[in-house]
Structures are given as structure tokens and as C-alpha cells.
């Protein structure tokens, strides 16, 4: 089992699903649909489904997040394992894959996620 505390320390802020819905101006059912479809990552923290805030920092989900989540799921990762992968520091990026998704290294993150399935 991975060290949940160590990985979640790399997540600076969490947002619960109703707050995500409010931020995007959509019904909560739409946020749940995104989660079911794999476009959004949410894990339980203290019994409440929450999303790392930087994954929903703009007026929508990060552009490359749904594709990366699909690749990780194709590699057999569940949401908690995907969270661990996204928030494990990687000096070659630098930072974490989640941080890189918001910048110029998003394609490299997608390439690495794709390589996990092989």
C-alpha cells in the first residue's frame, strides 16, 4: 500500500464536488458524470469526495487531464493509484506530473502515462 499521507502532502488544496460544480456553474450531477466518465479524478478524504484544486484551477478541468486519466485507467490504475502517480515528485519534469499538466510538459506527461500500459 502506498503512503497516502506522503503523496497527499503534495496536494496543496482540495475541493469537494459541490464546490467544483459551483465553480464551473454546472449541476452537481454533471460533476459526478465527469467522474464516472473518467474526465475528473476524485478520492475520498475524511469520507468526502474531493478533487485536487490545481486539477480544476481554471473554469474547466485541466485540458489534458481526461486523456491522462484514460491512459492511467487503461494501465490498470484506480483513482487512488492515479492520484499517487500524478502527485509523486519527478525530478525529470521537474515537480509532479500534475504540476506539469498545466504547462508546456503536458504532452510529456501523456507520453509517460501511455508508456505505463506497455
Tab-separated table of C-alpha atoms in Angstrom:
chain	number	residue	atom	x	y	z
A	1	UNK	CA	0.000	0.000	0.000
A	2	UNK	CA	1.309	3.411	-0.866
A	3	UNK	CA	1.836	6.143	1.674
A	4	UNK	CA	-1.314	8.237	1.234
A	5	UNK	CA	-0.123	10.927	3.643
A	6	UNK	CA	3.172	11.477	1.836
A	7	UNK	CA	1.517	11.758	-1.577
A	8	UNK	CA	-1.380	13.946	-0.486
A	9	UNK	CA	1.089	16.369	1.091
A	10	UNK	CA	1.978	17.293	-2.495
A	11	UNK	CA	-1.643	18.423	-2.995
A	12	UNK	CA	-1.840	21.931	-1.626
A	13	UNK	CA	-5.609	22.406	-1.668
A	14	UNK	CA	-8.629	20.142	-2.080
A	15	UNK	CA	-12.084	20.998	-3.442
A	16	UNK	CA	-15.231	18.997	-2.723
A	17	UNK	CA	-17.546	18.101	-5.601
A	18	UNK	CA	-20.315	20.630	-4.808
A	19	UNK	CA	-17.679	23.391	-4.872
A	20	UNK	CA	-16.401	22.120	-8.236
A	21	UNK	CA	-19.957	22.294	-9.584
A	22	UNK	CA	-20.366	25.835	-8.273
A	23	UNK	CA	-17.002	26.930	-9.685
A	24	UNK	CA	-17.928	25.623	-13.151
A	25	UNK	CA	-21.551	26.732	-12.969
A	26	UNK	CA	-22.895	23.223	-13.601
A	27	UNK	CA	-25.202	20.936	-11.621
A	28	UNK	CA	-23.531	18.514	-9.203
A	29	UNK	CA	-24.857	15.673	-11.356
A	30	UNK	CA	-22.609	16.890	-14.196
A	31	UNK	CA	-19.548	16.708	-11.920
A	32	UNK	CA	-20.497	13.164	-10.913
A	33	UNK	CA	-20.902	12.327	-14.610
A	34	UNK	CA	-17.404	13.661	-15.356
A	35	UNK	CA	-16.063	11.458	-12.587
A	36	UNK	CA	-17.881	8.367	-13.901
A	37	UNK	CA	-16.686	9.058	-17.440
A	38	UNK	CA	-13.107	9.404	-16.230
A	39	UNK	CA	-12.717	13.090	-17.047
A	40	UNK	CA	-12.201	14.052	-13.403
A	41	UNK	CA	-10.293	12.465	-10.547
A	42	UNK	CA	-11.830	12.452	-7.068
A	43	UNK	CA	-10.825	10.495	-3.983
A	44	UNK	CA	-12.340	10.208	-0.530
A	45	UNK	CA	-10.722	12.298	2.176
A	46	UNK	CA	-12.362	12.159	5.583
A	47	UNK	CA	-15.339	10.442	3.924
A	48	UNK	CA	-15.896	13.218	1.367
A	49	UNK	CA	-15.093	13.005	-2.349
A	50	UNK	CA	-12.551	15.694	-3.151
A	51	UNK	CA	-10.515	16.849	-6.127
A	52	UNK	CA	-7.027	18.382	-6.024
A	53	UNK	CA	-7.696	22.085	-6.636
A	54	UNK	CA	-4.965	22.509	-9.236
A	55	UNK	CA	-6.719	19.978	-11.480
A	56	UNK	CA	-9.719	22.315	-11.652
A	57	UNK	CA	-7.849	25.606	-11.340
A	58	UNK	CA	-9.397	27.349	-14.315
A	59	UNK	CA	-13.006	27.477	-15.475
A	60	UNK	CA	-12.799	23.822	-16.502
A	61	UNK	CA	-10.849	20.653	-15.831
A	62	UNK	CA	-7.216	20.844	-16.995
A	63	UNK	CA	-7.164	20.248	-20.745
A	64	UNK	CA	-5.014	17.104	-20.722
A	65	UNK	CA	-6.319	15.551	-17.500
A	66	UNK	CA	-9.098	13.397	-19.035
A	67	UNK	CA	-6.670	11.898	-21.548
A	68	UNK	CA	-4.063	11.150	-18.897
A	69	UNK	CA	-6.696	9.589	-16.631
A	70	UNK	CA	-7.864	7.386	-19.507
A	71	UNK	CA	-4.306	6.250	-20.145
A	72	UNK	CA	-3.755	5.513	-16.457
A	73	UNK	CA	-7.006	3.543	-16.249
A	74	UNK	CA	-6.005	1.610	-19.363
A	75	UNK	CA	-2.807	0.742	-17.479
A	76	UNK	CA	-4.938	-0.631	-14.619
A	77	UNK	CA	-4.764	2.311	-12.235
A	78	UNK	CA	-7.717	3.151	-9.991
A	79	UNK	CA	-8.376	6.741	-8.823
A	80	UNK	CA	-6.135	6.498	-5.755
A	81	UNK	CA	-3.287	4.973	-7.762
A	82	UNK	CA	-3.717	7.666	-10.421
A	83	UNK	CA	-3.563	10.298	-7.688
A	84	UNK	CA	-0.346	8.760	-6.391
A	85	UNK	CA	1.164	8.782	-9.899
A	86	UNK	CA	0.079	12.367	-10.583
A	87	UNK	CA	1.448	13.663	-7.283
A	88	UNK	CA	4.690	11.739	-6.916
A	89	UNK	CA	7.609	14.096	-7.411
A	90	UNK	CA	9.620	13.518	-10.580
A	91	UNK	CA	12.879	15.441	-10.905
A	92	UNK	CA	12.909	14.943	-14.672
A	93	UNK	CA	9.776	17.054	-15.171
A	94	UNK	CA	10.516	18.906	-12.625
A	95	UNK	CA	7.865	18.721	-9.931
A	96	UNK	CA	4.959	16.311	-10.243
A	97	UNK	CA	3.069	15.136	-13.326
A	98	UNK	CA	0.019	17.044	-12.035
A	99	UNK	CA	2.008	20.285	-11.995
A	100	UNK	CA	3.399	19.574	-15.454
A	101	UNK	CA	-0.111	19.040	-16.883
A	102	UNK	CA	-0.773	22.743	-16.537
A	103	UNK	CA	2.244	23.770	-18.592
A	104	UNK	CA	4.488	23.003	-21.528
A	105	UNK	CA	5.251	19.463	-20.350
A	106	UNK	CA	1.664	18.168	-20.614
A	107	UNK	CA	2.451	16.100	-23.707
A	108	UNK	CA	5.412	14.520	-21.947
A	109	UNK	CA	3.137	13.555	-19.049
A	110	UNK	CA	0.710	11.966	-21.512
A	111	UNK	CA	3.559	10.079	-23.178
A	112	UNK	CA	4.729	8.719	-19.821
A	113	UNK	CA	1.202	7.697	-18.837
A	114	UNK	CA	0.827	5.908	-22.172
A	115	UNK	CA	4.090	4.039	-21.619
A	116	UNK	CA	2.718	2.581	-18.362
A	117	UNK	CA	0.307	0.367	-20.300
A	118	UNK	CA	3.156	-1.403	-22.119
